[in-house]
PDB file of C-alpha atoms in Angstrom:
ATOM      1  CA  MET S   5     153.192 107.282 119.870  1.00 49.00           C
ATOM      2  CA  THR S   6     151.689 104.340 120.731  1.00 45.00           C
ATOM      3  CA  GLU S   7     154.168 101.120 120.857  1.00 46.00           C
ATOM      4  CA  ASN S   8     154.986  98.109 123.181  1.00 52.00           C
ATOM      5  CA  ARG S   9     157.720  99.857 125.373  1.00 54.00           C
ATOM      6  CA  SER S  10     158.095  96.986 127.570  1.00 54.00           C
ATOM      7  CA  SER S  11     159.397  94.764 125.007  1.00 68.00           C
ATOM      8  CA  SER S  12     161.402  97.627 123.979  1.00 73.00           C
ATOM      9  CA  ALA S  13     163.149  98.552 127.087  1.00 72.00           C
ATOM     10  CA  GLY S  14     166.907  98.225 127.358  1.00 80.00           C
ATOM     11  CA  LYS S  15     167.008  97.039 123.535  1.00 93.00           C
ATOM     12  CA  ARG S  16     169.488  98.445 121.734  1.00 96.00           C
ATOM     13  CA  VAL S  17     169.087  99.164 117.912  1.00 98.00           C
ATOM     14  CA  GLY S  18     171.973  99.585 115.497  1.00 98.00           C
ATOM     15  CA  LEU S  19     170.971 102.063 112.825  1.00 98.00           C
ATOM     16  CA  PHE S  20     172.322 101.249 108.985  1.00 97.00           C
ATOM     17  CA  PRO S  21     171.837 104.352 107.959  1.00 94.00           C
ATOM     18  CA  THR S  22     172.565 103.902 104.077  1.00 95.00           C
ATOM     19  CA  CYS S  23     175.134 105.903 101.770  1.00 95.00           C
ATOM     20  CA  LEU S  24     172.808 108.286 100.189  1.00 94.00           C
ATOM     21  CA  VAL S  25     171.202 109.130 103.367  1.00 95.00           C
ATOM     22  CA  ASP S  26     174.394 109.863 104.821  1.00 93.00           C
ATOM     23  CA  LEU S  27     175.782 111.874 101.873  1.00 93.00           C
ATOM     24  CA  PHE S  28     172.456 113.506 100.610  1.00 93.00           C
ATOM     25  CA  ARG S  29     169.762 113.487 103.327  1.00 95.00           C
ATOM     26  CA  PRO S  30     170.560 112.831 106.643  1.00 95.00           C
ATOM     27  CA  SER S  31     167.868 114.515 108.228  1.00 96.00           C
ATOM     28  CA  VAL S  32     166.396 110.975 106.816  1.00 97.00           C
ATOM     29  CA  GLY S  33     168.676 109.201 109.771  1.00 97.00           C
ATOM     30  CA  PHE S  34     167.822 112.106 112.161  1.00 96.00           C
ATOM     31  CA  ALA S  35     164.154 110.944 111.631  1.00 97.00           C
ATOM     32  CA  THR S  36     164.723 107.413 112.096  1.00 98.00           C
ATOM     33  CA  VAL S  37     166.433 107.847 115.000  1.00 97.00           C
ATOM     34  CA  LYS S  38     163.603 109.845 116.272  1.00 96.00           C
ATOM     35  CA  LEU S  39     161.303 106.918 115.435  1.00 97.00           C
ATOM     36  CA  LEU S  40     163.012 104.735 117.021  1.00 97.00           C
ATOM     37  CA  GLU S  41     163.784 106.049 120.369  1.00 96.00           C
ATOM     38  CA  ASP S  42     160.305 107.426 120.754  1.00 95.00           C
ATOM     39  CA  ALA S  43     159.289 103.753 120.754  1.00 95.00           C
ATOM     40  CA  GLY S  44     161.649 103.326 123.584  1.00 95.00           C
ATOM     41  CA  TYR S  45     164.737 101.918 121.422  1.00 97.00           C
ATOM     42  CA  SER S  46     168.579 102.706 122.252  1.00 96.00           C
ATOM     43  CA  VAL S  47     170.072 103.459 118.956  1.00 97.00           C
ATOM     44  CA  ASP S  48     173.208 103.601 117.940  1.00 96.00           C
ATOM     45  CA  VAL S  49     175.579 103.978 114.671  1.00 95.00           C
ATOM     46  CA  PRO S  50     178.290 101.668 115.034  1.00 95.00           C
ATOM     47  CA  ASP S  51     182.010 102.929 114.264  1.00 90.00           C
ATOM     48  CA  GLY S  52     183.165 100.850 110.881  1.00 84.00           C
ATOM     49  CA  GLN S  53     179.875 100.876 109.286  1.00 86.00           C
ATOM     50  CA  THR S  54     179.769 101.675 105.340  1.00 89.00           C
ATOM     51  CA  CYS S  55     178.316 100.958 102.425  1.00 95.00           C
ATOM     52  CA  CYS S  56     176.194  97.668 102.498  1.00 95.00           C
ATOM     53  CA  GLY S  57     178.337  96.394  98.981  1.00 95.00           C
ATOM     54  CA  GLN S  58     174.856  96.342  97.005  1.00 93.00           C
ATOM     55  CA  PRO S  59     176.415  98.374  93.889  1.00 92.00           C
ATOM     56  CA  ALA S  60     179.322  96.375  93.833  1.00 94.00           C
ATOM     57  CA  TYR S  61     177.184  92.503  94.087  1.00 93.00           C
ATOM     58  CA  ASN S  62     174.913  93.992  91.583  1.00 89.00           C
ATOM     59  CA  ASN S  63     177.667  94.578  88.526  1.00 90.00           C
ATOM     60  CA  GLY S  64     179.580  91.436  89.262  1.00 92.00           C
ATOM     61  CA  ASP S  65     182.229  92.174  91.633  1.00 95.00           C
ATOM     62  CA  ASP S  66     181.512  89.672  94.275  1.00 95.00           C
ATOM     63  CA  GLU S  67     184.844  90.068  95.864  1.00 96.00           C
ATOM     64  CA  ARG S  68     184.428  93.772  97.097  1.00 96.00           C
ATOM     65  CA  ALA S  69     180.626  92.932  97.587  1.00 97.00           C
ATOM     66  CA  ARG S  70     181.838  90.454 100.216  1.00 97.00           C
ATOM     67  CA  GLY S  71     184.653  92.588 101.968  1.00 97.00           C
ATOM     68  CA  LEU S  72     181.795  95.070 102.575  1.00 97.00           C
ATOM     69  CA  ALA S  73     179.592  92.569 103.709  1.00 97.00           C
ATOM     70  CA  ARG S  74     182.214  90.976 106.260  1.00 97.00           C
ATOM     71  CA  GLN S  75     182.550  94.982 107.352  1.00 97.00           C
ATOM     72  CA  VAL S  76     178.918  95.243 108.190  1.00 97.00           C
ATOM     73  CA  ILE S  77     178.620  91.860 109.588  1.00 97.00           C
ATOM     74  CA  GLU S  78     181.322  92.682 112.232  1.00 97.00           C
ATOM     75  CA  ALA S  79     180.398  96.269 112.777  1.00 97.00           C
ATOM     76  CA  TYR S  80     176.764  95.360 113.905  1.00 97.00           C
ATOM     77  CA  ARG S  81     177.306  92.267 116.458  1.00 96.00           C
ATOM     78  CA  GLY S  82     175.802  92.336 119.662  1.00 95.00           C
ATOM     79  CA  TYR S  83     172.965  94.811 118.839  1.00 97.00           C
ATOM     80  CA  ASP S  84     169.276  93.119 119.553  1.00 97.00           C
ATOM     81  CA  TYR S  85     168.275  94.721 116.157  1.00 98.00           C
ATOM     82  CA  VAL S  86     169.463  96.387 112.719  1.00 98.00           C
ATOM     83  CA  VAL S  87     167.117  98.912 111.362  1.00 98.00           C
ATOM     84  CA  VAL S  88     167.462 100.472 107.693  1.00 98.00           C
ATOM     85  CA  PRO S  89     165.502 103.346 106.157  1.00 98.00           C
ATOM     86  CA  SER S  90     165.632 101.548 103.294  1.00 97.00           C
ATOM     87  CA  GLY S  91     164.368  98.427 101.500  1.00 95.00           C
ATOM     88  CA  SER S  92     167.015  98.398  98.925  1.00 94.00           C
ATOM     89  CA  CYS S  93     169.922  98.405 101.430  1.00 96.00           C
ATOM     90  CA  GLY S  94     168.145  96.166 103.813  1.00 96.00           C
ATOM     91  CA  GLY S  95     167.055  93.662 101.216  1.00 96.00           C
ATOM     92  CA  THR S  96     170.540  93.440 100.315  1.00 96.00           C
ATOM     93  CA  ILE S  97     171.566  92.599 103.912  1.00 97.00           C
ATOM     94  CA  ILE S  98     168.439  90.269 104.698  1.00 97.00           C
ATOM     95  CA  THR S  99     168.316  88.370 100.932  1.00 95.00           C
ATOM     96  CA  HIS S 100     171.611  88.631  99.302  1.00 96.00           C
ATOM     97  CA  TYR S 101     174.540  88.558 101.973  1.00 97.00           C
ATOM     98  CA  SER S 102     173.613  84.536 102.449  1.00 97.00           C
ATOM     99  CA  GLU S 103     173.961  84.280  98.557  1.00 96.00           C
ATOM    100  CA  MET S 104     177.442  85.836  98.633  1.00 96.00           C
ATOM    101  CA  PHE S 105     178.563  83.607 100.829  1.00 97.00           C
ATOM    102  CA  ARG S 106     177.191  80.141  99.706  1.00 95.00           C
ATOM    103  CA  ASN S 107     180.562  78.660  99.231  1.00 95.00           C
ATOM    104  CA  ASP S 108     182.008  79.727 102.885  1.00 96.00           C
ATOM    105  CA  ARG S 109     180.064  78.339 105.548  1.00 97.00           C
ATOM    106  CA  GLU S 110     181.104  80.348 108.471  1.00 97.00           C
ATOM    107  CA  TRP S 111     180.416  83.422 106.898  1.00 98.00           C
ATOM    108  CA  GLN S 112     177.022  82.614 105.965  1.00 98.00           C
ATOM    109  CA  ASP S 113     175.944  81.533 108.858  1.00 98.00           C
ATOM    110  CA  ALA S 114     176.991  85.122 110.406  1.00 98.00           C
ATOM    111  CA  ALA S 115     174.763  86.527 107.383  1.00 98.00           C
ATOM    112  CA  MET S 116     171.864  84.668 108.245  1.00 98.00           C
ATOM    113  CA  GLU S 117     172.283  85.676 112.026  1.00 98.00           C
ATOM    114  CA  LEU S 118     172.563  89.012 110.699  1.00 98.00           C
ATOM    115  CA  ALA S 119     169.969  89.034 108.430  1.00 98.00           C
ATOM    116  CA  GLY S 120     167.231  87.757 111.410  1.00 97.00           C
ATOM    117  CA  ARG S 121     167.907  90.883 113.157  1.00 98.00           C
ATOM    118  CA  THR S 122     167.756  93.378 110.210  1.00 98.00           C
ATOM    119  CA  TRP S 123     164.809  95.271 109.879  1.00 98.00           C
ATOM    120  CA  GLU S 124     163.580  97.568 107.251  1.00 98.00           C
ATOM    121  CA  LEU S 125     162.003 101.068 109.016  1.00 98.00           C
ATOM    122  CA  THR S 126     158.602 100.814 108.203  1.00 97.00           C
ATOM    123  CA  ARG S 127     158.086  97.177 108.865  1.00 97.00           C
ATOM    124  CA  PHE S 128     160.128  97.241 112.161  1.00 97.00           C
ATOM    125  CA  LEU S 129     157.910  99.870 114.002  1.00 97.00           C
ATOM    126  CA  ARG S 130     154.751  97.992 113.026  1.00 96.00           C
ATOM    127  CA  GLU S 131     156.059  94.435 113.592  1.00 96.00           C
ATOM    128  CA  VAL S 132     158.375  94.687 116.127  1.00 96.00           C
ATOM    129  CA  ALA S 133     157.650  97.698 117.962  1.00 96.00           C
ATOM    130  CA  GLN S 134     153.874  97.654 117.209  1.00 94.00           C
ATOM    131  CA  VAL S 135     153.445 101.504 116.809  1.00 94.00           C
ATOM    132  CA  GLU S 136     149.597 101.680 116.367  1.00 85.00           C
ATOM    133  CA  SER S 137     150.345 105.922 115.996  1.00 80.00           C
ATOM    134  CA  LEU S 138     152.320 108.438 115.952  1.00 85.00           C
ATOM    135  CA  GLN S 139     152.310 112.225 117.442  1.00 85.00           C
ATOM    136  CA  ALA S 140     152.994 113.935 113.802  1.00 93.00           C
ATOM    137  CA  ASN S 141     151.003 116.451 111.619  1.00 94.00           C
ATOM    138  CA  TYR S 142     151.434 117.246 108.288  1.00 95.00           C
ATOM    139  CA  THR S 143     148.789 119.109 105.971  1.00 95.00           C
ATOM    140  CA  GLY S 144     148.358 117.970 102.877  1.00 95.00           C
ATOM    141  CA  LYS S 145     147.605 115.196 100.322  1.00 97.00           C
ATOM    142  CA  VAL S 146     150.173 112.827  99.551  1.00 98.00           C
ATOM    143  CA  THR S 147     150.845 109.859  97.361  1.00 98.00           C
ATOM    144  CA  TYR S 148     153.467 106.573  97.883  1.00 97.00           C
ATOM    145  CA  HIS S 149     155.734 104.944  95.883  1.00 97.00           C
ATOM    146  CA  ASP S 150     156.797 100.993  96.485  1.00 96.00           C
ATOM    147  CA  SER S 151     160.282 100.572  95.969  1.00 94.00           C
ATOM    148  CA  CYS S 152     160.774  97.662  94.311  1.00 94.00           C
ATOM    149  CA  SER S 153     163.244  96.135  96.885  1.00 92.00           C
ATOM    150  CA  GLY S 154     161.142  96.861  99.673  1.00 93.00           C
ATOM    151  CA  LEU S 155     158.096  95.837  98.167  1.00 94.00           C
ATOM    152  CA  ARG S 156     159.413  92.526  96.328  1.00 94.00           C
ATOM    153  CA  GLU S 157     162.096  91.613  98.306  1.00 93.00           C
ATOM    154  CA  LEU S 158     160.915  92.076 102.126  1.00 95.00           C
ATOM    155  CA  ASN S 159     156.824  92.128 101.398  1.00 93.00           C
ATOM    156  CA  ILE S 160     156.637  95.882 102.509  1.00 95.00           C
ATOM    157  CA  ARG S 161     153.652  97.501 101.412  1.00 96.00           C
ATOM    158  CA  GLU S 162     150.998  97.775 103.722  1.00 96.00           C
ATOM    159  CA  GLN S 163     153.390  99.038 106.898  1.00 97.00           C
ATOM    160  CA  PRO S 164     154.635 102.210 105.825  1.00 97.00           C
ATOM    161  CA  ARG S 165     150.491 103.271 104.649  1.00 97.00           C
ATOM    162  CA  GLN S 166     149.093 101.666 108.260  1.00 96.00           C
ATOM    163  CA  LEU S 167     151.585 104.167 109.807  1.00 97.00           C
ATOM    164  CA  LEU S 168     150.716 107.616 107.627  1.00 96.00           C
ATOM    165  CA  THR S 169     147.125 106.462 108.476  1.00 94.00           C
ATOM    166  CA  GLY S 170     148.097 108.137 112.102  1.00 92.00           C
ATOM    167  CA  VAL S 171     149.548 111.631 110.676  1.00 95.00           C
ATOM    168  CA  THR S 172     147.105 114.368 111.506  1.00 95.00           C
ATOM    169  CA  GLY S 173     146.367 115.776 108.668  1.00 96.00           C
ATOM    170  CA  LEU S 174     147.382 113.674 106.136  1.00 96.00           C
ATOM    171  CA  GLU S 175     145.616 112.820 102.924  1.00 97.00           C
ATOM    172  CA  LEU S 176     146.489 109.582 101.350  1.00 97.00           C
ATOM    173  CA  ARG S 177     145.643 109.381  97.448  1.00 97.00           C
ATOM    174  CA  GLU S 178     146.715 106.066  95.585  1.00 97.00           C
ATOM    175  CA  MET S 179     148.905 106.358  92.320  1.00 97.00           C
ATOM    176  CA  ALA S 180     147.974 103.752  89.263  1.00 96.00           C
ATOM    177  CA  ASP S 181     150.714 101.384  89.026  1.00 95.00           C
ATOM    178  CA  THR S 182     152.230 102.357  92.564  1.00 94.00           C
ATOM    179  CA  ASP S 183     153.977  99.229  92.496  1.00 92.00           C
ATOM    180  CA  VAL S 184     155.964  99.610  89.132  1.00 94.00           C
ATOM    181  CA  CYS S 185     159.687 100.562  89.244  1.00 94.00           C
ATOM    182  CA  CYS S 186     160.574 104.450  88.878  1.00 93.00           C
ATOM    183  CA  GLY S 187     163.063 103.911  86.349  1.00 91.00           C
ATOM    184  CA  PHE S 188     166.223 103.893  89.214  1.00 90.00           C
ATOM    185  CA  GLY S 189     167.069 100.893  89.989  1.00 86.00           C
ATOM    186  CA  GLY S 190     171.180 101.719  90.774  1.00 81.00           C
ATOM    187  CA  THR S 191     172.772 101.436  87.865  1.00 83.00           C
ATOM    188  CA  PHE S 192     170.008 100.454  85.741  1.00 87.00           C
ATOM    189  CA  CYS S 193     168.938 103.986  85.064  1.00 87.00           C
ATOM    190  CA  VAL S 194     172.870 104.545  84.048  1.00 86.00           C
ATOM    191  CA  LYS S 195     173.104 101.336  82.150  1.00 89.00           C
ATOM    192  CA  TYR S 196     169.898 101.783  80.263  1.00 90.00           C
ATOM    193  CA  PRO S 197     168.988 105.879  80.276  1.00 91.00           C
ATOM    194  CA  GLU S 198     166.299 105.950  77.406  1.00 94.00           C
ATOM    195  CA  ILE S 199     163.896 103.098  79.565  1.00 94.00           C
ATOM    196  CA  SER S 200     164.769 104.760  82.680  1.00 94.00           C
ATOM    197  CA  GLU S 201     163.613 108.222  81.353  1.00 93.00           C
ATOM    198  CA  ARG S 202     160.796 106.618  80.155  1.00 95.00           C
ATOM    199  CA  MET S 203     159.617 104.625  83.157  1.00 95.00           C
ATOM    200  CA  VAL S 204     159.999 107.779  85.616  1.00 96.00           C
ATOM    201  CA  SER S 205     158.386 109.953  83.094  1.00 95.00           C
ATOM    202  CA  ASN S 206     155.420 107.543  83.289  1.00 96.00           C
ATOM    203  CA  LYS S 207     156.037 107.748  87.565  1.00 96.00           C
ATOM    204  CA  VAL S 208     155.386 111.246  87.279  1.00 97.00           C
ATOM    205  CA  GLU S 209     152.265 111.584  85.128  1.00 96.00           C
ATOM    206  CA  ASN S 210     150.834 108.576  87.481  1.00 97.00           C
ATOM    207  CA  ILE S 211     151.828 111.348  90.217  1.00 97.00           C
ATOM    208  CA  ARG S 212     150.181 114.270  88.781  1.00 96.00           C
ATOM    209  CA  GLN S 213     146.979 112.514  87.958  1.00 97.00           C
ATOM    210  CA  THR S 214     146.543 111.926  91.989  1.00 97.00           C
ATOM    211  CA  GLY S 215     146.469 115.861  92.214  1.00 97.00           C
ATOM    212  CA  ALA S 216     148.817 115.242  95.510  1.00 98.00           C
ATOM    213  CA  ASP S 217     151.077 117.857  96.673  1.00 97.00           C
ATOM    214  CA  THR S 218     153.505 115.572  98.304  1.00 97.00           C
ATOM    215  CA  LEU S 219     155.312 111.996  96.995  1.00 98.00           C
ATOM    216  CA  LEU S 220     156.626 109.734 100.053  1.00 98.00           C
ATOM    217  CA  ALA S 221     158.708 106.776  99.401  1.00 97.00           C
ATOM    218  CA  GLY S 222     160.906 104.694 101.748  1.00 97.00           C
ATOM    219  CA  ASP S 223     163.936 104.449  99.459  1.00 96.00           C
ATOM    220  CA  LEU S 224     166.250 107.985  99.010  1.00 95.00           C
ATOM    221  CA  GLY S 225     167.336 106.458  95.170  1.00 94.00           C
ATOM    222  CA  CYS S 226     164.084 106.407  94.098  1.00 96.00           C
ATOM    223  CA  LEU S 227     162.996 109.858  95.717  1.00 97.00           C
ATOM    224  CA  MET S 228     165.828 111.331  94.201  1.00 95.00           C
ATOM    225  CA  ASN S 229     164.951 110.205  90.728  1.00 95.00           C
ATOM    226  CA  MET S 230     161.700 110.955  90.614  1.00 96.00           C
ATOM    227  CA  ALA S 231     161.912 114.586  92.358  1.00 96.00           C
ATOM    228  CA  GLY S 232     164.586 114.993  89.768  1.00 95.00           C
ATOM    229  CA  ARG S 233     161.733 114.163  86.974  1.00 95.00           C
ATOM    230  CA  LEU S 234     159.125 116.399  88.503  1.00 96.00           C
ATOM    231  CA  GLN S 235     161.354 119.408  88.698  1.00 94.00           C
ATOM    232  CA  ARG S 236     162.405 118.967  85.063  1.00 93.00           C
ATOM    233  CA  GLU S 237     158.827 118.597  84.117  1.00 94.00           C
ATOM    234  CA  GLY S 238     157.655 121.635  86.177  1.00 94.00           C
ATOM    235  CA  VAL S 239     155.436 119.190  88.665  1.00 95.00           C
ATOM    236  CA  PRO S 240     154.925 120.959  91.699  1.00 95.00           C
ATOM    237  CA  VAL S 241     155.107 118.050  93.671  1.00 97.00           C
ATOM    238  CA  LYS S 242     157.207 117.935  97.101  1.00 96.00           C
ATOM    239  CA  ALA S 243     159.461 114.622  97.647  1.00 97.00           C
ATOM    240  CA  TYR S 244     160.152 113.228 101.470  1.00 97.00           C
ATOM    241  CA  HIS S 245     161.284 110.307 102.885  1.00 97.00           C
ATOM    242  CA  VAL S 246     158.305 108.537 105.005  1.00 98.00           C
ATOM    243  CA  ALA S 247     160.604 108.309 107.920  1.00 97.00           C
ATOM    244  CA  GLU S 248     160.491 112.307 107.974  1.00 97.00           C
ATOM    245  CA  ILE S 249     156.824 112.732 107.822  1.00 97.00           C
ATOM    246  CA  LEU S 250     156.247 110.093 110.537  1.00 97.00           C
ATOM    247  CA  ALA S 251     159.054 111.676 112.600  1.00 96.00           C
ATOM    248  CA  GLY S 252     157.558 115.306 111.987  1.00 93.00           C
ATOM    249  CA  ILE S 253     160.231 116.735 110.349  1.00 84.00           C
ATOM    250  CA  ASP S 254     159.048 118.213 107.456  1.00 74.00           C
ATOM    251  CA  ASP S 255     160.506 121.778 107.847  1.00 82.00           C
ATOM    252  CA  THR S 256     163.549 120.232 106.010  1.00 88.00           C
ATOM    253  CA  PRO S 257     163.592 121.750 102.068  1.00 93.00           C
ATOM    254  CA  ALA S 258     162.166 118.781 100.309  1.00 95.00           C
ATOM    255  CA  ILE S 259     164.240 116.844  98.132  1.00 94.00           C
ATOM    256  CA  GLY S 260     166.053 118.488  95.612  1.00 86.00           C
ATOM    257  CA  GLU S 261     164.997 121.941  96.804  1.00 87.00           C
ATOM    258  CA  GLY S 262     167.712 122.925  99.001  1.00 70.00           C
ATOM    259  CA  GLU S 263     171.030 121.836 101.084  1.00 53.00           C
ATOM    260  CA  THR S 264     170.505 119.543 104.038  1.00 44.00           C
ATOM    261  CA  ARG S 265     173.551 120.683 105.568  1.00 44.00           C
TER     262      ARG S 265
END
């Protein structure tokens, strides 16, 4: 890996692993730690960290969301950076925490201070760690899905693709409508199952048309949704979080194909 190690020396990163990574795909967390440590950072997962509060906030339970946000703000005080392997949770911390505390100046200031230190993983690697190349190999044709929160709230599109160009053996094939929602959307898929199913079926068809054998994305919720539909439609495409491929951790069964812990 090539990076600006002089700027990373001694810097502490608080990893926000996300609920889905913690409960369903811990290999994404381990891959994130490897990428950050290879770039020269010291990485911790602080005690007391928990859900970012996004599900509560999106469903109107503002008081519960603010309680979770306060817990996150307190847990991550003192770190130089907070890194999240998810545009969805990262977007909540960076974009929505200050909105949650619009009537509480003290906590709003704390939320904005945290937002200034918080980065989605691929954007952090490119724009802070200045990673130019990786010592990773993956033999396969991959296609990349842009998650809604990462793309629209955090302007993440080129960063993962730039990093993937450094993976030896990997061929990137862009799908049609890569910036269109997969139909997951947190509780959207529960509230509107028929619409969600149509959207993910369209996404699967776009994936199939690329001829890729692997699907990558930066949000585990989107990946679990698309991997499930790929399997139900019998499409032989493996799904991995982009961090797993960038870190060279592809010996774990693909998402939905086996136990990972």
